[in-house]
Amino acid sequence: MVRRLILGCGDVGERLAESLGAEPTSVLGIDDDRTVVDRLRDRGVPARRGDPTEPATLADLDSPGTILVAGDRGDENLAAATLARDRFPEARLVVYAGADPTQTVVEQLQAVADDVVEGARALADRVLEEGASPAAERARRLRSALSAIDGRLAVVTHDNPDPDAIASAIALVVLAESVGIDADACYYGEISHQENRAMLNVLDLEVRHLEAASAIDAYDGVALVDHSRPGINDGLATDADVDIVIDHHPPRGPVAGSFVDIRHLAGATSTVMTEYVDRFGVDFDRQTATALLFGIRIDTNDFTRETTALDFRAAAALSPHVDQTALDRIERPTVDGETVDTIARAIKNRKRYDDVVVSSCGQIASRDALPQAADRLLSMDGVDTTLVYGFIDDMVYLSARSRDDEQDVGEVIRDAFEPIGSAGGHSDMAGAQLEIGVLGSRDTDGTDGDEPDHAAVIVSAVEDVVEHRFIEAIDSIPDVPKGGYTRESELLFDPTRTGVVSRDEGERST
């Protein structure tokens, strides 16, 4: 089934089609110009000839997740968008207004589309933006903040960084170096997900692993990307001085820094960084462009989740510079045996409550298999929400997924686990981590005679608490009493632990 349908492959549409066409069934471009169709096919992009304004063109297609109408003429795009909305009412509809749209066309497009990208107006705005626009002012302020660093800059991602965080850090290093400031992309935790490791290896990206909070003392400045508060989902001290913050997640507390840009409307921090690279006049090298596009695609689930016109514009700007062969290799990494085992245990140990599935994977070697297991369980018939969790030493790591439009799993995770750990996320994906101090102090080999293994007893109790707190936090399950585990269960966890998980930590976000 086609996940993304592009109707009218003008300049913008053709570039996006090339960028999105890595997977044979992921995208389909339709245009009535045979030359355009042949050109896309020659570049390996699925395309066919047809008039996007004719009902027959769409008659044999299943509903895609996202439709991009991207012809050169606004009036034709309006006709195609109106037809697409009637044919596929559930699809996300993004429409390019064309090269020179009238105000009437723009208003009509806004009435039918989820997002409208204006053409001539965008071009005129860009001319103004080179002078005194908010975007130009942001770029000027970032340049000033970078130039003010007296020494070497550490660009720090959140713990166990995902592709969006890695790409954003690499891009900010490029910008720092463009103004004469030495910088390193840095992270705490692990990079263990197969795609994340492949991204580093295939693109030969340089990132520095920081093991102790004191490691940051070797730097003269600190920037945070894809998160906004030191000590919250990173290894920094909570009182660490921060110079620059660039993120797209709404903060859950005050954010300090000489330069702060938190762009809530962007689907990825990589989208924001693409704008800055463009504004700085820095040429996109193939490594950085490929990393940024991959970061955008992962955080927006290939432009189907929390996506805005900003993300499409960034993708269009990046696509001419992307190494498509490298991108293909990143998206098809090998899967190690430990990941397969974790997914298998999640399937075997699953418990179902109406349309919700919860599963414990027991002791795990890497937390990065958990979101993959949660995704796998979400594919079960009749299941709308999943929670998968596992133990590493004295920590419990949780990953949740949901496709229930009426259920915000990020809020569910926060309600259930923020009182006893760190938790957070989005409406369709979330994560948490809970510290169990007692596990580390127990003899895992058990005690004399027939006494049960103390650690095993504690693990069993924790599993019971995690399962019930999550189920209690979901309002949609009938006959579930609320609050039964709220007070007693807090005794199992370290109440002094602080932090907010802004996303599933250390994972590919789809």
Short mmCIF file of C-alpha atoms in Angstrom, two decimals:
data_model
loop_
_atom_site.label_atom_id
_atom_site.label_comp_id
_atom_site.label_asym_id
_atom_site.label_seq_id
_atom_site.Cartn_x
_atom_site.Cartn_y
_atom_site.Cartn_z
CA MET A 1 0.00 0.00 0.00
CA VAL A 2 1.23 3.50 -0.84
CA ARG A 3 1.90 5.46 2.36
CA ARG A 4 2.62 8.83 0.73
CA LEU A 5 0.94 10.02 -2.45
CA ILE A 6 2.30 12.99 -4.41
CA LEU A 7 -0.17 14.57 -6.84
CA GLY A 8 1.34 16.91 -9.39
CA CYS A 9 5.11 16.61 -9.45
CA GLY A 10 6.23 20.18 -10.02
CA ASP A 11 9.62 21.36 -8.81
CA VAL A 12 8.80 20.91 -5.11
CA GLY A 13 6.91 17.67 -5.63
CA GLU A 14 9.60 16.13 -7.82
CA ARG A 15 12.32 16.81 -5.26
CA LEU A 16 10.23 15.35 -2.44
CA ALA A 17 9.36 12.30 -4.54
CA GLU A 18 13.06 11.63 -5.09
CA SER A 19 13.73 12.03 -1.38
CA LEU A 20 10.89 9.75 -0.27
CA GLY A 21 11.21 7.10 -2.95
CA ALA A 22 13.81 4.88 -1.30
CA GLU A 23 11.27 2.16 -0.44
CA PRO A 24 9.43 0.70 -3.45
CA THR A 25 5.95 0.92 -1.94
CA SER A 26 6.40 3.95 0.28
CA VAL A 27 5.63 6.69 -2.25
CA LEU A 28 3.83 7.15 -5.55
CA GLY A 29 4.08 10.23 -7.72
CA ILE A 30 1.30 11.06 -10.20
CA ASP A 31 1.65 13.71 -12.91
CA ASP A 32 0.09 14.22 -16.33
CA ASP A 33 3.45 15.15 -17.89
CA ARG A 34 5.06 12.06 -19.42
CA THR A 35 8.52 13.64 -19.25
CA VAL A 36 8.25 14.18 -15.49
CA VAL A 37 6.98 10.64 -14.94
CA ASP A 38 9.80 9.14 -17.02
CA ARG A 39 12.37 11.23 -15.18
CA LEU A 40 11.12 10.03 -11.80
CA ARG A 41 11.10 6.41 -12.94
CA ASP A 42 14.66 6.76 -14.23
CA ARG A 43 15.65 7.84 -10.73
CA GLY A 44 13.97 4.84 -9.14
CA VAL A 45 10.87 6.67 -7.90
CA PRO A 46 7.51 4.89 -8.43
CA ALA A 47 5.44 7.16 -10.68
CA ARG A 48 2.63 6.95 -13.17
CA ARG A 49 0.95 9.25 -15.61
CA GLY A 50 -2.46 10.64 -14.77
CA ASP A 51 -4.40 13.85 -14.28
CA PRO A 52 -4.54 14.54 -10.51
CA THR A 53 -7.78 16.49 -11.01
CA GLU A 54 -9.64 13.52 -12.55
CA PRO A 55 -11.50 11.07 -10.24
CA ALA A 56 -10.44 8.09 -12.35
CA THR A 57 -6.80 8.76 -11.47
CA LEU A 58 -7.40 7.97 -7.80
CA ALA A 59 -10.11 5.36 -8.21
CA ASP A 60 -7.90 2.26 -7.79
CA LEU A 61 -5.75 3.56 -4.91
CA ASP A 62 -6.04 2.62 -1.25
CA SER A 63 -5.98 5.44 1.27
CA PRO A 64 -2.42 6.71 1.88
CA GLY A 65 -1.22 8.12 5.17
CA THR A 66 -0.17 11.45 3.66
CA ILE A 67 -1.02 13.23 0.41
CA LEU A 68 1.18 16.00 -0.92
CA VAL A 69 -0.28 18.09 -3.73
CA ALA A 70 2.71 19.79 -5.33
CA GLY A 71 2.04 20.99 -8.85
CA ASP A 72 3.28 24.36 -10.05
CA ARG A 73 -0.17 25.97 -10.49
CA GLY A 74 -2.31 26.89 -7.51
CA ASP A 75 -5.66 26.48 -9.27
CA GLU A 76 -4.78 22.98 -10.43
CA ASN A 77 -3.53 22.10 -6.94
CA LEU A 78 -6.84 23.30 -5.50
CA ALA A 79 -8.77 21.01 -7.83
CA ALA A 80 -6.48 18.08 -7.03
CA ALA A 81 -6.66 18.76 -3.30
CA THR A 82 -10.46 18.95 -3.32
CA LEU A 83 -10.64 15.64 -5.16
CA ALA A 84 -8.10 14.02 -2.84
CA ARG A 85 -9.96 15.18 0.27
CA ASP A 86 -13.23 13.72 -1.03
CA ARG A 87 -11.56 10.45 -2.04
CA PHE A 88 -9.38 10.03 1.06
CA PRO A 89 -10.98 11.96 3.95
CA GLU A 90 -8.76 10.34 6.61
CA ALA A 91 -5.42 11.10 4.94
CA ARG A 92 -3.21 14.01 5.98
CA LEU A 93 -3.36 16.55 3.15
CA VAL A 94 -0.50 19.01 2.54
CA VAL A 95 -0.80 21.34 -0.46
CA TYR A 96 1.73 23.58 -2.17
CA ALA A 97 -0.05 26.78 -3.19
CA GLY A 98 1.87 27.11 -6.43
CA ALA A 99 4.21 29.69 -7.88
CA ASP A 100 1.85 32.68 -7.80
CA PRO A 101 -1.41 31.88 -5.98
CA THR A 102 -4.24 34.36 -5.61
CA GLN A 103 -5.54 35.12 -2.15
CA THR A 104 -8.78 33.36 -3.07
CA VAL A 105 -6.93 30.17 -4.01
CA VAL A 106 -4.90 30.28 -0.80
CA GLU A 107 -8.04 30.70 1.32
CA GLN A 108 -9.78 27.86 -0.52
CA LEU A 109 -6.75 25.63 -0.04
CA GLN A 110 -6.65 26.43 3.67
CA ALA A 111 -10.27 25.33 3.93
CA VAL A 112 -9.58 21.90 2.43
CA ALA A 113 -5.98 21.07 3.43
CA ASP A 114 -4.29 20.29 6.74
CA ASP A 115 -1.30 22.43 5.76
CA VAL A 116 -0.71 24.91 2.93
CA VAL A 117 2.75 25.86 1.67
CA GLU A 118 2.57 29.16 -0.17
CA GLY A 119 4.73 29.78 -3.22
CA ALA A 120 5.18 33.36 -4.39
CA ARG A 121 4.41 34.61 -0.92
CA ALA A 122 7.05 32.31 0.52
CA LEU A 123 9.51 33.64 -2.02
CA ALA A 124 8.65 37.23 -1.16
CA ASP A 125 8.88 36.43 2.53
CA ARG A 126 12.31 34.93 1.95
CA VAL A 127 13.49 38.22 0.46
CA LEU A 128 12.22 40.01 3.55
CA GLU A 129 13.69 37.35 5.80
CA GLU A 130 17.16 38.14 4.52
CA GLY A 131 16.68 41.47 6.28
CA ALA A 132 14.55 41.82 9.39
CA SER A 133 12.31 38.74 9.62
CA PRO A 134 12.12 36.58 12.77
CA ALA A 135 14.00 33.79 10.98
CA ALA A 136 16.83 36.14 10.01
CA GLU A 137 16.95 37.54 13.53
CA ARG A 138 17.16 34.02 14.99
CA ALA A 139 20.05 33.18 12.67
CA ARG A 140 21.82 36.42 13.58
CA ARG A 141 21.41 35.71 17.30
CA LEU A 142 22.64 32.12 16.95
CA ARG A 143 25.68 33.30 15.02
CA SER A 144 26.37 35.82 17.78
CA ALA A 145 25.94 33.19 20.52
CA LEU A 146 28.32 30.81 18.76
CA SER A 147 30.89 33.52 18.15
CA ALA A 148 30.80 34.44 21.84
CA ILE A 149 32.09 31.00 22.89
CA ASP A 150 35.67 31.52 24.05
CA GLY A 151 37.13 28.09 23.39
CA ARG A 152 35.67 24.69 22.50
CA LEU A 153 31.91 23.99 22.41
CA ALA A 154 30.24 20.75 23.50
CA VAL A 155 27.01 20.09 21.61
CA VAL A 156 25.19 17.66 23.91
CA THR A 157 22.29 15.44 22.85
CA HIS A 158 19.84 13.74 25.19
CA ASP A 159 20.90 10.38 26.61
CA ASN A 160 21.08 7.48 24.14
CA PRO A 161 20.51 9.82 21.18
CA ASP A 162 18.17 9.04 18.30
CA PRO A 163 18.79 10.10 14.67
CA ASP A 164 17.17 13.51 15.13
CA ALA A 165 19.42 14.33 18.08
CA ILE A 166 22.55 13.03 16.36
CA ALA A 167 21.87 14.91 13.13
CA SER A 168 21.05 18.12 14.98
CA ALA A 169 24.29 17.93 16.96
CA ILE A 170 26.33 17.33 13.81
CA ALA A 171 24.66 20.29 12.10
CA LEU A 172 25.33 22.63 15.02
CA VAL A 173 29.00 21.57 14.99
CA VAL A 174 29.11 22.51 11.29
CA LEU A 175 27.62 25.93 12.08
CA ALA A 176 30.04 26.51 14.97
CA GLU A 177 33.00 25.67 12.77
CA SER A 178 31.68 28.01 10.08
CA VAL A 179 32.21 30.93 12.47
CA GLY A 180 35.60 29.71 13.67
CA ILE A 181 34.53 27.85 16.84
CA ASP A 182 35.81 24.33 17.49
CA ALA A 183 33.03 21.98 18.58
CA ASP A 184 32.22 18.33 19.29
CA ALA A 185 28.93 16.45 19.08
CA CYS A 186 28.65 14.73 22.48
CA TYR A 187 26.33 12.25 24.17
CA TYR A 188 25.87 10.28 27.37
CA GLY A 189 24.47 6.77 27.51
CA GLU A 190 24.63 4.40 24.58
CA ILE A 191 24.04 4.33 20.84
CA SER A 192 22.91 0.75 20.44
CA HIS A 193 19.91 0.76 18.11
CA GLN A 194 20.86 -0.83 14.80
CA GLU A 195 19.76 2.12 12.66
CA ASN A 196 21.48 4.63 14.92
CA ARG A 197 24.76 2.72 14.74
CA ALA A 198 24.35 2.34 10.99
CA MET A 199 23.80 6.09 10.68
CA LEU A 200 27.11 6.79 12.43
CA ASN A 201 29.05 4.15 10.53
CA VAL A 202 27.68 4.69 7.03
CA LEU A 203 27.93 8.49 7.20
CA ASP A 204 31.19 8.39 9.18
CA LEU A 205 29.85 10.88 11.72
CA GLU A 206 32.11 11.97 14.55
CA VAL A 207 30.47 11.94 17.98
CA ARG A 208 32.13 11.85 21.39
CA HIS A 209 30.89 9.63 24.21
CA LEU A 210 30.92 11.35 27.62
CA GLU A 211 30.95 8.98 30.59
CA ALA A 212 31.00 11.29 33.61
CA ALA A 213 29.29 14.59 34.31
CA SER A 214 32.73 16.08 34.90
CA ALA A 215 33.76 15.32 31.30
CA ILE A 216 32.01 18.51 30.28
CA ASP A 217 34.60 20.49 32.25
CA ALA A 218 36.99 20.13 29.32
CA TYR A 219 34.75 22.46 27.30
CA ASP A 220 34.30 26.21 27.38
CA GLY A 221 30.68 26.25 26.23
CA VAL A 222 27.66 23.93 26.19
CA ALA A 223 24.81 23.62 23.70
CA LEU A 224 21.81 21.31 24.11
CA VAL A 225 20.03 19.88 21.07
CA ASP A 226 16.75 17.91 20.95
CA HIS A 227 16.24 18.52 24.67
CA SER A 228 16.30 21.70 26.69
CA ARG A 229 17.33 21.26 30.33
CA PRO A 230 20.68 20.04 31.72
CA GLY A 231 20.50 17.00 33.97
CA ILE A 232 17.11 16.07 32.56
CA ASN A 233 17.65 13.12 30.23
CA ASP A 234 21.37 13.76 29.91
CA GLY A 235 24.45 13.19 32.08
CA LEU A 236 25.06 16.84 32.89
CA ALA A 237 24.66 18.34 36.32
CA THR A 238 21.30 20.04 36.75
CA ASP A 239 23.06 23.33 37.50
CA ALA A 240 25.37 23.17 34.47
CA ASP A 241 25.73 26.45 32.59
CA VAL A 242 24.19 26.23 29.12
CA ASP A 243 24.87 28.69 26.31
CA ILE A 244 22.62 27.44 23.50
CA VAL A 245 19.40 25.40 23.41
CA ILE A 246 17.72 24.21 20.19
CA ASP A 247 14.78 21.82 20.48
CA HIS A 248 11.27 21.13 19.22
CA HIS A 249 9.73 19.57 22.34
CA PRO A 250 7.63 21.75 24.66
CA PRO A 251 9.64 22.12 27.88
CA ARG A 252 8.24 20.98 31.21
CA GLY A 253 10.16 23.57 33.19
CA PRO A 254 12.19 26.77 32.84
CA VAL A 255 14.84 26.78 30.11
CA ALA A 256 18.05 28.78 30.57
CA GLY A 257 20.59 29.82 27.96
CA SER A 258 21.97 32.86 26.19
CA PHE A 259 20.27 31.58 23.02
CA VAL A 260 17.11 29.46 23.18
CA ASP A 261 15.04 28.32 20.19
CA ILE A 262 12.30 25.82 21.00
CA ARG A 263 10.22 25.40 17.86
CA HIS A 264 7.03 23.59 18.91
CA LEU A 265 5.61 23.56 15.39
CA ALA A 266 8.54 21.68 13.89
CA GLY A 267 8.23 17.91 13.66
CA ALA A 268 11.95 17.46 14.35
CA THR A 269 14.89 19.43 15.67
CA SER A 270 16.60 18.52 12.38
CA THR A 271 14.00 20.68 10.65
CA VAL A 272 15.08 23.66 12.75
CA MET A 273 18.76 22.95 12.11
CA THR A 274 18.14 22.73 8.36
CA GLU A 275 16.82 26.28 8.45
CA TYR A 276 19.90 27.48 10.31
CA VAL A 277 22.34 25.79 7.94
CA ASP A 278 20.52 27.44 5.05
CA ARG A 279 20.42 30.83 6.80
CA PHE A 280 24.12 30.72 7.61
CA GLY A 281 24.84 30.27 3.91
CA VAL A 282 26.73 27.04 4.60
CA ASP A 283 26.74 24.53 1.76
CA PHE A 284 25.03 21.26 2.69
CA ASP A 285 27.62 18.49 2.59
CA ARG A 286 26.23 15.05 1.79
CA GLN A 287 26.88 13.66 5.27
CA THR A 288 25.05 16.42 7.10
CA ALA A 289 22.19 16.65 4.60
CA THR A 290 21.62 12.89 4.70
CA ALA A 291 21.72 12.84 8.50
CA LEU A 292 19.26 15.74 8.78
CA LEU A 293 16.79 14.22 6.33
CA PHE A 294 16.98 10.88 8.14
CA GLY A 295 16.40 12.68 11.45
CA ILE A 296 13.31 14.41 10.07
CA ARG A 297 11.92 11.21 8.59
CA ILE A 298 12.39 9.27 11.82
CA ASP A 299 10.87 11.89 14.13
CA THR A 300 7.89 12.48 11.82
CA ASN A 301 7.47 8.77 11.00
CA ASP A 302 8.13 9.46 7.33
CA PHE A 303 6.03 12.66 7.36
CA THR A 304 2.94 11.00 8.85
CA ARG A 305 3.17 12.12 12.51
CA GLU A 306 3.01 15.70 13.85
CA THR A 307 4.29 17.01 10.52
CA THR A 308 3.96 20.61 9.37
CA ALA A 309 4.89 22.60 6.29
CA LEU A 310 8.21 23.40 8.00
CA ASP A 311 9.24 19.76 7.75
CA PHE A 312 8.31 19.47 4.07
CA ARG A 313 10.24 22.64 3.27
CA ALA A 314 13.28 21.34 5.09
CA ALA A 315 13.08 18.01 3.26
CA ALA A 316 12.82 19.77 -0.09
CA ALA A 317 15.88 21.88 0.74
CA LEU A 318 17.89 18.83 1.81
CA SER A 319 16.92 16.34 -0.89
CA PRO A 320 19.25 17.61 -3.69
CA HIS A 321 22.22 17.06 -1.36
CA VAL A 322 21.28 13.67 0.11
CA ASP A 323 23.30 10.51 -0.52
CA GLN A 324 20.43 8.19 -1.37
CA THR A 325 22.62 5.09 -1.46
CA ALA A 326 23.86 5.80 2.05
CA LEU A 327 20.30 6.46 3.21
CA ASP A 328 19.21 3.07 1.85
CA ARG A 329 22.00 1.35 3.80
CA ILE A 330 21.07 3.15 7.03
CA GLU A 331 17.42 2.14 6.74
CA ARG A 332 18.22 -1.55 6.25
CA PRO A 333 20.56 -2.48 9.10
CA THR A 334 21.12 -5.99 10.36
CA VAL A 335 19.28 -7.04 13.52
CA ASP A 336 21.29 -8.68 16.30
CA GLY A 337 20.20 -11.79 18.13
CA GLU A 338 19.58 -9.97 21.42
CA THR A 339 17.00 -7.72 19.76
CA VAL A 340 15.24 -10.73 18.25
CA ASP A 341 15.22 -12.45 21.66
CA THR A 342 13.76 -9.37 23.37
CA ILE A 343 10.98 -9.06 20.80
CA ALA A 344 10.26 -12.77 21.14
CA ARG A 345 9.95 -12.47 24.94
CA ALA A 346 7.65 -9.48 24.55
CA ILE A 347 5.37 -11.51 22.30
CA LYS A 348 5.48 -14.55 24.60
CA ASN A 349 4.86 -12.63 27.86
CA ARG A 350 2.13 -10.32 26.59
CA LYS A 351 -1.00 -9.67 28.64
CA ARG A 352 -4.07 -8.19 27.02
CA TYR A 353 -6.61 -5.82 28.56
CA ASP A 354 -9.30 -5.01 26.02
CA ASP A 355 -7.38 -3.12 23.28
CA VAL A 356 -4.23 -2.67 25.42
CA VAL A 357 -1.26 -5.06 25.57
CA VAL A 358 1.40 -4.96 28.31
CA SER A 359 4.52 -7.14 28.30
CA SER A 360 7.63 -7.62 30.42
CA CYS A 361 10.83 -8.69 28.68
CA GLY A 362 12.63 -9.39 31.96
CA GLN A 363 16.37 -8.73 32.01
CA ILE A 364 17.55 -7.13 28.75
CA ALA A 365 20.95 -6.25 27.34
CA SER A 366 19.83 -3.09 25.54
CA ARG A 367 16.85 -0.80 25.94
CA ASP A 368 16.73 -0.12 22.19
CA ALA A 369 14.88 -3.35 21.48
CA LEU A 370 11.91 -2.24 23.61
CA PRO A 371 10.36 0.26 21.15
CA GLN A 372 10.75 -2.28 18.37
CA ALA A 373 8.89 -4.82 20.49
CA ALA A 374 6.19 -2.26 21.32
CA ASP A 375 5.75 -1.55 17.61
CA ARG A 376 5.50 -5.27 16.87
CA LEU A 377 2.76 -5.81 19.46
CA LEU A 378 0.88 -2.78 18.13
CA SER A 379 0.48 -4.62 14.81
CA MET A 380 -1.79 -7.19 16.49
CA ASP A 381 -5.41 -7.16 15.37
CA GLY A 382 -7.60 -5.09 17.68
CA VAL A 383 -4.70 -3.65 19.70
CA ASP A 384 -4.45 0.15 19.93
CA THR A 385 -1.96 0.68 22.77
CA THR A 386 1.12 -1.24 23.93
CA LEU A 387 3.61 -1.03 26.80
CA VAL A 388 6.82 -3.06 26.79
CA TYR A 389 9.44 -2.87 29.52
CA GLY A 390 12.63 -4.53 30.69
CA PHE A 391 15.30 -4.44 33.41
CA ILE A 392 18.94 -3.39 33.17
CA ASP A 393 20.70 -3.56 36.55
CA ASP A 394 18.56 -1.49 38.95
CA MET A 395 16.65 0.38 36.25
CA VAL A 396 13.35 -0.37 34.55
CA TYR A 397 12.98 0.99 31.01
CA LEU A 398 9.54 1.33 29.42
CA SER A 399 8.39 2.02 25.87
CA ALA A 400 4.77 2.69 24.90
CA ARG A 401 3.01 3.02 21.57
CA SER A 402 -0.56 3.96 20.60
CA ARG A 403 -2.64 4.40 17.48
CA ASP A 404 -5.74 5.42 19.42
CA ASP A 405 -6.63 8.97 18.34
CA GLU A 406 -8.50 9.50 21.61
CA GLN A 407 -5.63 8.33 23.82
CA ASP A 408 -2.52 10.44 24.47
CA VAL A 409 -0.03 7.79 25.54
CA GLY A 410 2.47 10.47 26.54
CA GLU A 411 0.02 11.78 29.13
CA VAL A 412 -0.80 8.24 30.23
CA ILE A 413 2.88 7.48 30.79
CA ARG A 414 3.38 10.71 32.72
CA ASP A 415 0.32 10.12 34.90
CA ALA A 416 1.38 6.56 35.65
CA PHE A 417 5.12 6.87 36.19
CA GLU A 418 6.25 10.45 36.72
CA PRO A 419 5.57 10.19 40.49
CA ILE A 420 8.06 7.30 40.74
CA GLY A 421 10.53 7.99 37.93
CA SER A 422 11.00 10.00 34.77
CA ALA A 423 8.49 9.84 31.96
CA GLY A 424 7.18 11.64 28.91
CA GLY A 425 6.62 11.51 25.18
CA HIS A 426 4.14 12.22 22.42
CA SER A 427 0.52 11.29 21.80
CA ASP A 428 1.49 8.10 19.95
CA MET A 429 4.84 7.17 21.52
CA ALA A 430 6.33 7.59 24.98
CA GLY A 431 8.87 6.21 27.39
CA ALA A 432 9.85 6.10 31.03
CA GLN A 433 12.61 4.92 33.29
CA LEU A 434 12.30 3.89 36.93
CA GLU A 435 15.14 3.36 39.38
CA ILE A 436 14.80 0.50 41.85
CA GLY A 437 17.57 0.95 44.39
CA VAL A 438 16.78 -2.27 46.23
CA LEU A 439 17.51 -4.47 43.23
CA GLY A 440 21.17 -3.55 43.23
CA SER A 441 21.56 -4.50 46.89
CA ARG A 442 19.94 -7.93 46.73
CA ASP A 443 21.76 -11.23 46.40
CA THR A 444 20.65 -12.39 42.96
CA ASP A 445 21.72 -15.95 43.80
CA GLY A 446 19.01 -16.27 46.45
CA THR A 447 19.38 -17.31 50.10
CA ASP A 448 19.79 -20.51 52.07
CA GLY A 449 17.42 -23.43 51.75
CA ASP A 450 14.11 -22.97 50.03
CA GLU A 451 13.98 -19.18 50.43
CA PRO A 452 12.97 -17.57 47.12
CA ASP A 453 15.42 -15.42 45.17
CA HIS A 454 14.95 -11.96 46.68
CA ALA A 455 15.72 -10.15 43.43
CA ALA A 456 13.21 -12.33 41.58
CA VAL A 457 10.57 -11.50 44.16
CA ILE A 458 11.25 -7.79 43.78
CA VAL A 459 11.19 -8.05 39.98
CA SER A 460 7.83 -9.79 40.17
CA ALA A 461 6.50 -7.04 42.43
CA VAL A 462 7.80 -4.34 40.12
CA GLU A 463 6.19 -6.02 37.11
CA ASP A 464 2.89 -6.06 38.97
CA VAL A 465 3.21 -2.37 39.82
CA VAL A 466 4.22 -1.28 36.31
CA GLU A 467 1.39 -3.22 34.72
CA HIS A 468 -1.31 -1.97 37.07
CA ARG A 469 -0.19 1.66 37.19
CA PHE A 470 -0.27 1.78 33.40
CA ILE A 471 -3.67 0.13 33.15
CA GLU A 472 -5.10 2.39 35.87
CA ALA A 473 -3.89 5.47 33.98
CA ILE A 474 -5.82 4.48 30.85
CA ASP A 475 -9.36 5.76 31.16
CA SER A 476 -10.71 3.68 28.27
CA ILE A 477 -10.53 0.27 29.98
CA PRO A 478 -13.78 -0.59 31.78
CA ASP A 479 -14.00 -2.01 35.30
CA VAL A 480 -10.46 -1.02 36.30
CA PRO A 481 -10.33 0.60 39.78
CA LYS A 482 -8.25 3.76 39.92
CA GLY A 483 -5.50 4.55 42.38
CA GLY A 484 -4.94 1.12 43.87
CA TYR A 485 -1.20 1.18 43.19
CA THR A 486 -0.57 4.88 43.49
CA ARG A 487 0.75 5.09 47.07
CA GLU A 488 2.04 1.65 48.00
CA SER A 489 4.02 1.18 44.79
CA GLU A 490 6.11 4.28 45.36
CA LEU A 491 7.98 2.43 48.12
CA LEU A 492 9.64 0.21 45.51
CA PHE A 493 11.23 3.10 43.66
CA ASP A 494 13.84 5.73 44.38
CA PRO A 495 11.78 8.85 45.20
CA THR A 496 14.84 11.11 44.81
CA ARG A 497 15.30 10.37 41.13
CA THR A 498 14.67 13.42 38.94
CA GLY A 499 14.29 13.92 35.24
CA VAL A 500 11.82 13.95 32.43
CA VAL A 501 12.05 11.69 29.44
CA SER A 502 11.11 13.82 26.44
CA ARG A 503 10.76 10.79 24.20
CA ASP A 504 11.59 7.10 24.17
CA GLU A 505 15.25 7.46 25.05
CA GLY A 506 17.88 6.00 22.77
CA GLU A 507 15.63 4.66 20.08
CA ARG A 508 14.53 5.06 16.54
CA SER A 509 11.24 6.89 17.03
CA THR A 510 9.06 4.83 14.77
#
